[in-house]
JSON list of C-alpha atoms in Angstrom, two decimals:
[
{"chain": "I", "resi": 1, "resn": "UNK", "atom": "CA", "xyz": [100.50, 109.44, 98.25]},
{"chain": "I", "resi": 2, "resn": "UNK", "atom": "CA", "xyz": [99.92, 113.06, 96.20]},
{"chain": "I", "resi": 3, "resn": "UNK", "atom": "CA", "xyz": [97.56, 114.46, 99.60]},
{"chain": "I", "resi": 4, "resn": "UNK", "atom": "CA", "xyz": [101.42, 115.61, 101.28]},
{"chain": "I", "resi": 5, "resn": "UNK", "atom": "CA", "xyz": [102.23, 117.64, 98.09]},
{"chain": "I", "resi": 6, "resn": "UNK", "atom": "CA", "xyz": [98.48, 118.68, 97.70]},
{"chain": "I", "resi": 7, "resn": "UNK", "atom": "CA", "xyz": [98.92, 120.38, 101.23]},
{"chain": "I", "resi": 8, "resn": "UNK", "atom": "CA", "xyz": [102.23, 121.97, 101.00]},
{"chain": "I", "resi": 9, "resn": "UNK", "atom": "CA", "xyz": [101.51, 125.64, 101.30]},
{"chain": "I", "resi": 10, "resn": "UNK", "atom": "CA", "xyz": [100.59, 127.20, 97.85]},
{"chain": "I", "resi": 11, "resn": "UNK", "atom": "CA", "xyz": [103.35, 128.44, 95.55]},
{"chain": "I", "resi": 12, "resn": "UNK", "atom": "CA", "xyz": [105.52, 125.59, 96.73]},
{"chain": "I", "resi": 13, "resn": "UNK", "atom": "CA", "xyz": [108.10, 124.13, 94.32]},
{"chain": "I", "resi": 14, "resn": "UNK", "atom": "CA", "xyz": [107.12, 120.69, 93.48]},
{"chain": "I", "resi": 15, "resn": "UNK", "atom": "CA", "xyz": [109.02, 118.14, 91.14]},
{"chain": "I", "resi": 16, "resn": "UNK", "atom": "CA", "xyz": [107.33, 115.38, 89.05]},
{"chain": "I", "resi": 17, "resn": "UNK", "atom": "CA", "xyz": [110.43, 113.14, 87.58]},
{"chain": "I", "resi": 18, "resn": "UNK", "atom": "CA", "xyz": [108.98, 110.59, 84.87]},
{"chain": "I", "resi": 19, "resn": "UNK", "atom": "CA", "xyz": [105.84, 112.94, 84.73]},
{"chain": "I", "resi": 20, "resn": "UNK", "atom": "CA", "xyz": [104.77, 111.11, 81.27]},
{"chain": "I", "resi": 21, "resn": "UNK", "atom": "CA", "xyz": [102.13, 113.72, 79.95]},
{"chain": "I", "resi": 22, "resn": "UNK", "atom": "CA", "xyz": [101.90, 115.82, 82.92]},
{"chain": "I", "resi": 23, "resn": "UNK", "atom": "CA", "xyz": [98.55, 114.90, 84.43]},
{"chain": "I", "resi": 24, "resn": "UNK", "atom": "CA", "xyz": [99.52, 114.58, 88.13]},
{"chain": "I", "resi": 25, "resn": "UNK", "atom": "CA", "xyz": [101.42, 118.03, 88.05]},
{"chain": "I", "resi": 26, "resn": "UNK", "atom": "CA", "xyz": [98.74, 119.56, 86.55]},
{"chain": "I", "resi": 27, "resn": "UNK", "atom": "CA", "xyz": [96.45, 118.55, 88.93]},
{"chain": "I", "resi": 28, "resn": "UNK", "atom": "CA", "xyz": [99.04, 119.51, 92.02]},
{"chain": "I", "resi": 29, "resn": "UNK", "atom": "CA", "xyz": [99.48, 122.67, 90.04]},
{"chain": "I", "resi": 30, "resn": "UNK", "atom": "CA", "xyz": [95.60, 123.55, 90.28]},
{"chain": "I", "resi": 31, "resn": "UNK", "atom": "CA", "xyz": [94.47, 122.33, 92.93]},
{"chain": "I", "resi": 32, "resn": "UNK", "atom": "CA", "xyz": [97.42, 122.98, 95.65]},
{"chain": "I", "resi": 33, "resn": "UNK", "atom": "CA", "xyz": [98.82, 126.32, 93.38]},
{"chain": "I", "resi": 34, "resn": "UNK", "atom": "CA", "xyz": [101.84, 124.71, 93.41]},
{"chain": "I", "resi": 35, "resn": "UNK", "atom": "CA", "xyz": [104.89, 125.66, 90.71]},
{"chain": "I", "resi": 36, "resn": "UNK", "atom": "CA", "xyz": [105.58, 122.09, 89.61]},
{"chain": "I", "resi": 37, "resn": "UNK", "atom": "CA", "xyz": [108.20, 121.33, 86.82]},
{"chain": "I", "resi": 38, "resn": "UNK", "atom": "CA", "xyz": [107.29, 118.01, 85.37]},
{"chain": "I", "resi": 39, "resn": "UNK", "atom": "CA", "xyz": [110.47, 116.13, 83.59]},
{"chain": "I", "resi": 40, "resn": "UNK", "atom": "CA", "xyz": [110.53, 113.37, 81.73]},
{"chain": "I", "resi": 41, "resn": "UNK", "atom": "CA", "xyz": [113.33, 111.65, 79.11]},
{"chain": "I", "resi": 42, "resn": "UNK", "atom": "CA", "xyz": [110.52, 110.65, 76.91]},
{"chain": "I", "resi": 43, "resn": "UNK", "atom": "CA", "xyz": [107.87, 113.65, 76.99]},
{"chain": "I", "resi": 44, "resn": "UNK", "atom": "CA", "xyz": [105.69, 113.03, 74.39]},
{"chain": "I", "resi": 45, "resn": "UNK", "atom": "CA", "xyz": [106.45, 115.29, 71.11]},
{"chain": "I", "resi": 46, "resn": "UNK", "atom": "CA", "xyz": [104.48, 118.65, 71.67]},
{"chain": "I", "resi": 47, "resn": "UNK", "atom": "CA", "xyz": [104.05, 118.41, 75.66]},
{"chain": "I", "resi": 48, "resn": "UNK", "atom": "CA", "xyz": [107.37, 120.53, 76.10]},
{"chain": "I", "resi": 49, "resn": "UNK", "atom": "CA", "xyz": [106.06, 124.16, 77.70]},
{"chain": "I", "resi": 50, "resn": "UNK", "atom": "CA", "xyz": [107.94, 127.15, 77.06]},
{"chain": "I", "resi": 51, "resn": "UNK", "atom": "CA", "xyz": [109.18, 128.03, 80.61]},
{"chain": "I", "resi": 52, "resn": "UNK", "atom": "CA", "xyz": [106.16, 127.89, 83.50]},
{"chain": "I", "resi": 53, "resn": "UNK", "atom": "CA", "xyz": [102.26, 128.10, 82.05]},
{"chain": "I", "resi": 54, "resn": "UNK", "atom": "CA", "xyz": [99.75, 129.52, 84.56]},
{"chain": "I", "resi": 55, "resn": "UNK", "atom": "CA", "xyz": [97.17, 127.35, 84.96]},
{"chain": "I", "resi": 56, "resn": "UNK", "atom": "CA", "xyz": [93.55, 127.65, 86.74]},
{"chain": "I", "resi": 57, "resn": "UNK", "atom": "CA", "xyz": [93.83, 128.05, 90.38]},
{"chain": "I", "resi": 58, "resn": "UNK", "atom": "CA", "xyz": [96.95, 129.64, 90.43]},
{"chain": "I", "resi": 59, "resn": "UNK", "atom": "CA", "xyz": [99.50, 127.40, 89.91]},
{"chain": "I", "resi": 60, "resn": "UNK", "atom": "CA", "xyz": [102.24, 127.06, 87.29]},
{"chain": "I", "resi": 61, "resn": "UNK", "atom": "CA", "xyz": [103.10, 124.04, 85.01]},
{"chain": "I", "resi": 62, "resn": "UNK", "atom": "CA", "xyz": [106.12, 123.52, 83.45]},
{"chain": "I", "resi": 63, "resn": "UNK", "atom": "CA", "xyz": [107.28, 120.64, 81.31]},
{"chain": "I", "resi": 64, "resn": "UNK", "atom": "CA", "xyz": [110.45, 119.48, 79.97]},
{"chain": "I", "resi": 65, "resn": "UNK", "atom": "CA", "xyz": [112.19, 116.64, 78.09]},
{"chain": "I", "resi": 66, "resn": "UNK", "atom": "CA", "xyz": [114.95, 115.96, 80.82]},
{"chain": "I", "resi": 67, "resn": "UNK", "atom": "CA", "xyz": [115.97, 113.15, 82.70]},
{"chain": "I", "resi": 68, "resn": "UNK", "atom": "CA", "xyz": [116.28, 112.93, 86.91]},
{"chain": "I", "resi": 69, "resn": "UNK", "atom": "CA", "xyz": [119.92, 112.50, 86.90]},
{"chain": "I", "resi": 70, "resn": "UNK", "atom": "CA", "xyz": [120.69, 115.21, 84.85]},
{"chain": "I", "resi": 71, "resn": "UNK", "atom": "CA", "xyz": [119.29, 117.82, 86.76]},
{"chain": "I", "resi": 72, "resn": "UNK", "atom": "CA", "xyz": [121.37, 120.28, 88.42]},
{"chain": "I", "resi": 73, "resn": "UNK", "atom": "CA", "xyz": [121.56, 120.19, 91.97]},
{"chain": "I", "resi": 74, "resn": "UNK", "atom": "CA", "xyz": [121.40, 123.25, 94.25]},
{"chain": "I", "resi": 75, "resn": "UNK", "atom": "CA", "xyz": [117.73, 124.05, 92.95]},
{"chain": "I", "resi": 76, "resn": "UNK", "atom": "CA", "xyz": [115.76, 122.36, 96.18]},
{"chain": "I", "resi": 77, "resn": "UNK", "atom": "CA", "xyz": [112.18, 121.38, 95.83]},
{"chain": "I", "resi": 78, "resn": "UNK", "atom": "CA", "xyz": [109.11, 121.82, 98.25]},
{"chain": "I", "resi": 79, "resn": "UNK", "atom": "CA", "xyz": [108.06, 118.07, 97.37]},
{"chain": "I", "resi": 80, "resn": "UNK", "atom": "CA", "xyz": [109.45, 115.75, 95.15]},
{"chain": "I", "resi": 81, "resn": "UNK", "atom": "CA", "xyz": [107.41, 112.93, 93.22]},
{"chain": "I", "resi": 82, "resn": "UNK", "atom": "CA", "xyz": [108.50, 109.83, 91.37]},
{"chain": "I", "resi": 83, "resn": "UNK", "atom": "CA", "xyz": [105.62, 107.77, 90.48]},
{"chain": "I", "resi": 84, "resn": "UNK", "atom": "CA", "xyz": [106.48, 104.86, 88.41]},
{"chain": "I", "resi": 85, "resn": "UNK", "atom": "CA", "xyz": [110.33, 105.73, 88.06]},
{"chain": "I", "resi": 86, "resn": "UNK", "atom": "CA", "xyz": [112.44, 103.55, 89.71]},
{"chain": "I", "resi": 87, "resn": "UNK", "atom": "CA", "xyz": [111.70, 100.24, 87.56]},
{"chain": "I", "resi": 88, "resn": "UNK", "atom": "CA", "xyz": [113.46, 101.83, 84.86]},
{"chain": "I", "resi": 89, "resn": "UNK", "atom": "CA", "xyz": [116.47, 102.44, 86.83]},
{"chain": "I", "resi": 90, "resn": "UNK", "atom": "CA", "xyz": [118.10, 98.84, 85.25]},
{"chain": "I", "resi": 91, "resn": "UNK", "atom": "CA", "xyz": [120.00, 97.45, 88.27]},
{"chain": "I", "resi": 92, "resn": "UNK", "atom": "CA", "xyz": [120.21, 98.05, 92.07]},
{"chain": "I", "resi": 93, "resn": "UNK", "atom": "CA", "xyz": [122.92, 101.01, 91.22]},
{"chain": "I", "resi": 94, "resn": "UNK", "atom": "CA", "xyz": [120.40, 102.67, 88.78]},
{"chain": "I", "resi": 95, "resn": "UNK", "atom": "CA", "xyz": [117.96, 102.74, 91.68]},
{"chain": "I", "resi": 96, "resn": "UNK", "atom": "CA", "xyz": [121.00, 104.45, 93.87]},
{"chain": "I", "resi": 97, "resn": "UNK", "atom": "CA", "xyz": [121.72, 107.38, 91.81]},
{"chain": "I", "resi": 98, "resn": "UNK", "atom": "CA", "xyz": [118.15, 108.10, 90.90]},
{"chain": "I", "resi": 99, "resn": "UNK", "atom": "CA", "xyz": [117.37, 108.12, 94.87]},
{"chain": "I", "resi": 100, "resn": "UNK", "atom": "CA", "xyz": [120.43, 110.18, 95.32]},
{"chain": "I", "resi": 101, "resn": "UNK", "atom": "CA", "xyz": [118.94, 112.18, 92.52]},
{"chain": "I", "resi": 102, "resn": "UNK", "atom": "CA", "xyz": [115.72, 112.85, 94.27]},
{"chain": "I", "resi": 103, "resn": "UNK", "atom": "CA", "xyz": [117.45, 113.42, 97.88]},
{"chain": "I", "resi": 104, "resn": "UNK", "atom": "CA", "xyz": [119.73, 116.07, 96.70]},
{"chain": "I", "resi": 105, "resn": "UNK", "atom": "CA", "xyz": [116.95, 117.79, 94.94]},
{"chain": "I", "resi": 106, "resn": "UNK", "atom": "CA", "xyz": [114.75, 118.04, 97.68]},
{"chain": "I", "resi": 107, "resn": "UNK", "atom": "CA", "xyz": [114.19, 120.46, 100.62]},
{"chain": "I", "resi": 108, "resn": "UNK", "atom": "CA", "xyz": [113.97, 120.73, 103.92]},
{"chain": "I", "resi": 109, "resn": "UNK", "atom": "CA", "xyz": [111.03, 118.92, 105.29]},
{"chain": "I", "resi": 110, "resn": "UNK", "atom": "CA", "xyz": [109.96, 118.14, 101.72]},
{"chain": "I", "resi": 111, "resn": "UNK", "atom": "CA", "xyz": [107.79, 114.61, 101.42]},
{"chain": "I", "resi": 112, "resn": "UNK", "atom": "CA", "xyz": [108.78, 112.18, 98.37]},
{"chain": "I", "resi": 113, "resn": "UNK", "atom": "CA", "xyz": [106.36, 110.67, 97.08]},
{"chain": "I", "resi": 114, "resn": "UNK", "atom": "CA", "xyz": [107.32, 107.12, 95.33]},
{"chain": "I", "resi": 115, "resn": "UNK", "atom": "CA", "xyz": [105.39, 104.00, 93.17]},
{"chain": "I", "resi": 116, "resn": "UNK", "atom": "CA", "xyz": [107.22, 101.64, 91.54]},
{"chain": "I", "resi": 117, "resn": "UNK", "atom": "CA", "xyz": [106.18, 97.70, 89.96]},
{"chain": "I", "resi": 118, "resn": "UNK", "atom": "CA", "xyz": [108.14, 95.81, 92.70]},
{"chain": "I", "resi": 119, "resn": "UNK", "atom": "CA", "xyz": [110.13, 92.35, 92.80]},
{"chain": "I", "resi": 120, "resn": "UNK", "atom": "CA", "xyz": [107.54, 90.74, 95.13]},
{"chain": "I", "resi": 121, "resn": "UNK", "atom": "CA", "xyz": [105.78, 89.18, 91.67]},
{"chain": "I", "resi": 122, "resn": "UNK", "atom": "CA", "xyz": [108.48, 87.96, 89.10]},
{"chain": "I", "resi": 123, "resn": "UNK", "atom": "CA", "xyz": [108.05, 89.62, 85.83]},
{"chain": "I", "resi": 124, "resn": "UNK", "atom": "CA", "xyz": [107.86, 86.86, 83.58]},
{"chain": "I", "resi": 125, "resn": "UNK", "atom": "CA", "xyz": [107.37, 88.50, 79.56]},
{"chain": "I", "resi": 126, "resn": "UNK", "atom": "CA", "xyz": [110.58, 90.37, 79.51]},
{"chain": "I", "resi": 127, "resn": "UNK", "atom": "CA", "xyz": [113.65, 90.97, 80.88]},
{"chain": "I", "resi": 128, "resn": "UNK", "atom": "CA", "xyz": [113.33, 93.63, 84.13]},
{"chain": "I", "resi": 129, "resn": "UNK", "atom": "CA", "xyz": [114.67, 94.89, 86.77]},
{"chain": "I", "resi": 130, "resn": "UNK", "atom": "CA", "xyz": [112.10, 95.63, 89.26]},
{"chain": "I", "resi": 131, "resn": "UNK", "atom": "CA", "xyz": [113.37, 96.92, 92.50]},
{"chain": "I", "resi": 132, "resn": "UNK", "atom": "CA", "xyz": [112.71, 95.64, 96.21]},
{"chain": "I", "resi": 133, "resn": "UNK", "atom": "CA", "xyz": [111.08, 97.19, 98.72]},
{"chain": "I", "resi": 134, "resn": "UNK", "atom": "CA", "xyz": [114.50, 96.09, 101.27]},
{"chain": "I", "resi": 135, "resn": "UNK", "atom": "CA", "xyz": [116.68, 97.75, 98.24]},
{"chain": "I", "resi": 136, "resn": "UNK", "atom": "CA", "xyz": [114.53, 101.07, 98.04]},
{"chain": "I", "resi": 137, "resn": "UNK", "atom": "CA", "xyz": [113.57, 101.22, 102.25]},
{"chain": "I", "resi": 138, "resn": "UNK", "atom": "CA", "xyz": [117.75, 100.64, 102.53]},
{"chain": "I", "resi": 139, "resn": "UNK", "atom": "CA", "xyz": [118.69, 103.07, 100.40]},
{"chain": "I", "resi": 140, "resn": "UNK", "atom": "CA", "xyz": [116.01, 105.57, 101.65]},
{"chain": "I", "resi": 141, "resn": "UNK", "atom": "CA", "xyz": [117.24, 104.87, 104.94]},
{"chain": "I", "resi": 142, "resn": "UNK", "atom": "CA", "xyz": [121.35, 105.70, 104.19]},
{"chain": "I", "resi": 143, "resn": "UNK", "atom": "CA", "xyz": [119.64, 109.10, 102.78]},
{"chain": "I", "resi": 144, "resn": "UNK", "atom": "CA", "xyz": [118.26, 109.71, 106.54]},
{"chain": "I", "resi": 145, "resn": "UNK", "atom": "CA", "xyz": [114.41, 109.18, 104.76]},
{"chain": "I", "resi": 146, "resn": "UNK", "atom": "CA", "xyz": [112.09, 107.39, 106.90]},
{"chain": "I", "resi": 147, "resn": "UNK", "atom": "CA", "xyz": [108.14, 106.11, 105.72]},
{"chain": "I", "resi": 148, "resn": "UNK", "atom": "CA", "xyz": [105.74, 107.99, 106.38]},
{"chain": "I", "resi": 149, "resn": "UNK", "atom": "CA", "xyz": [102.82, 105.47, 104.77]},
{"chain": "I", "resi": 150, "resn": "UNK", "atom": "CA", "xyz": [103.37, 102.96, 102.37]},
{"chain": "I", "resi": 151, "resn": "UNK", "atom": "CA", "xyz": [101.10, 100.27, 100.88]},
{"chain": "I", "resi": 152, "resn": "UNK", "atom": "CA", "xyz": [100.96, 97.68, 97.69]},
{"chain": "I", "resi": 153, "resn": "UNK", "atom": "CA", "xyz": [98.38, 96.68, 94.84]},
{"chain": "I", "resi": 154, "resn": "UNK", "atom": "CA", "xyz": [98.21, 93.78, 92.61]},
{"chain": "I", "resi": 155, "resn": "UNK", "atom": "CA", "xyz": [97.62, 94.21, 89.88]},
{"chain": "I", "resi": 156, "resn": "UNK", "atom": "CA", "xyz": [96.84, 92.02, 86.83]},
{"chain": "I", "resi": 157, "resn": "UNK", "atom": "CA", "xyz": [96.62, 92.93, 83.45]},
{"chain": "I", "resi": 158, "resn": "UNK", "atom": "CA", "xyz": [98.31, 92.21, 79.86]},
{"chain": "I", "resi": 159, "resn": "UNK", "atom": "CA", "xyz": [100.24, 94.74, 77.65]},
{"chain": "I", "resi": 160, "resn": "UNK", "atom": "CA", "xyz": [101.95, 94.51, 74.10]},
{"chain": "I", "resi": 161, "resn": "UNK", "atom": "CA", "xyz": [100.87, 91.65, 73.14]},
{"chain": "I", "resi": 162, "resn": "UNK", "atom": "CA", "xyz": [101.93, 89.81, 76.55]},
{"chain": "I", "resi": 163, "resn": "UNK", "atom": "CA", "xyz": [100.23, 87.18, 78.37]},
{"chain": "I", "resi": 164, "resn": "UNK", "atom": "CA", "xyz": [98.17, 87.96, 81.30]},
{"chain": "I", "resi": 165, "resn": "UNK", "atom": "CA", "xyz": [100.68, 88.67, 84.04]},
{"chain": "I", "resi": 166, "resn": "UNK", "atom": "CA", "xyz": [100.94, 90.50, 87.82]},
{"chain": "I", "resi": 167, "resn": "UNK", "atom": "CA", "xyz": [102.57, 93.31, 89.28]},
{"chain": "I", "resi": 168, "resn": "UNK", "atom": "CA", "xyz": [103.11, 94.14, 92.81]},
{"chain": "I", "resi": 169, "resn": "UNK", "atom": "CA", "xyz": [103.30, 98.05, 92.92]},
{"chain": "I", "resi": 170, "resn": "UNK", "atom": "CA", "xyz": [104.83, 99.76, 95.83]},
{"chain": "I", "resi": 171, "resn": "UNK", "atom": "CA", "xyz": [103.33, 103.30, 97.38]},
{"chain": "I", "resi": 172, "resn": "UNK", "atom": "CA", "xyz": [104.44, 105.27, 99.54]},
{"chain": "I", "resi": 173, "resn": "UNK", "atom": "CA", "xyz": [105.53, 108.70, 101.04]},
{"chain": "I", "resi": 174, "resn": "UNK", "atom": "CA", "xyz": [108.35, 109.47, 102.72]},
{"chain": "I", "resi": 175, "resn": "UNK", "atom": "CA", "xyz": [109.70, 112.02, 105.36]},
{"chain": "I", "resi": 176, "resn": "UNK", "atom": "CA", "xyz": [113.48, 113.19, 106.29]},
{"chain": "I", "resi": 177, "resn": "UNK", "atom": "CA", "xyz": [114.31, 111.82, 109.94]}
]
């Protein structure tokens, strides 16, 4: 799912919305030289960089606290990556705007890269919305986005002081028709 971002000709611009601590766009960054801005509403205190950081390899790094919808359009990305996004959307229209999000924010011939814990397995220890793969392949498909590769995992684990409980998660890359 990262291996069409990996290969993108170095100095591409690569976005990581919901990049959590910044591991996968550091990674992108070094191996594939890429300039990747990783953004995420809930950075963790003290991850925030100060504009791009050169890393290793020849890439750049930069991290902010923002979220995907709030991003200003017009600045088009190289590839786009939202790896366990689209569960938080809320509802079907939360899922929507933050595909919109990601279309209008993406180049020409740019892969996006997506995971998300689908509806396939109900959650059962909280309240959820976890998005379909009809809902997402739909919406994907308005956008004029068709799959390139997609594939699931179960997986079963416990969390927060939850019962043992499954999750479907969805993976997949995507390509503009």
């Amino acid at each position: 799912m990262i291996e069409p971002l990996r290969v993108l000709p170095a100095g591409s611009a690569v976005l990581d919305a919901g990049c959590g601590g910044g591991a996968v766009g550091r990674w992108l960054a070094e191996q594939g030289r890429h300039q990747v801005l990783g953004i995420d509403p809930e950075l963790p205190d003290g991850t925030a960089t100060d504009g791009p950081q050169k890393l290793p390899g020849g890439g750049t790094l930069e991290l902010r606290r923002a979220d995907l919808l709030d991003l200003p359009v017009g600045q088009l990305h190289d590839g786009v990556m939202l790896l366990g996004v689209l569960h938080y959307a809320g509802s079907a229209d939360g899922v929507r705007r933050m595909l919109r999000a990601a279309d209008a924010l993406s180049g020409p011939g740019a892969p996006l890269s997506l995971s998300w814990i689908c509806d396939d397995v109900p959650l059962t220890y909280q309240e959820a919305y976890l998005p379909g793969r009809e809902l997402v392949g739909r919406v994907l498909a308005e956008l004029g986005w068709t799959t390139a590769d997609t594939w699931t995992r179960e997986v079963t684990h416990a969390h927060g002081g939850s019962p043992q409980h499954d999750h479907r998660i969805v993976y997949g890359t995507w390509r503009r028709v």
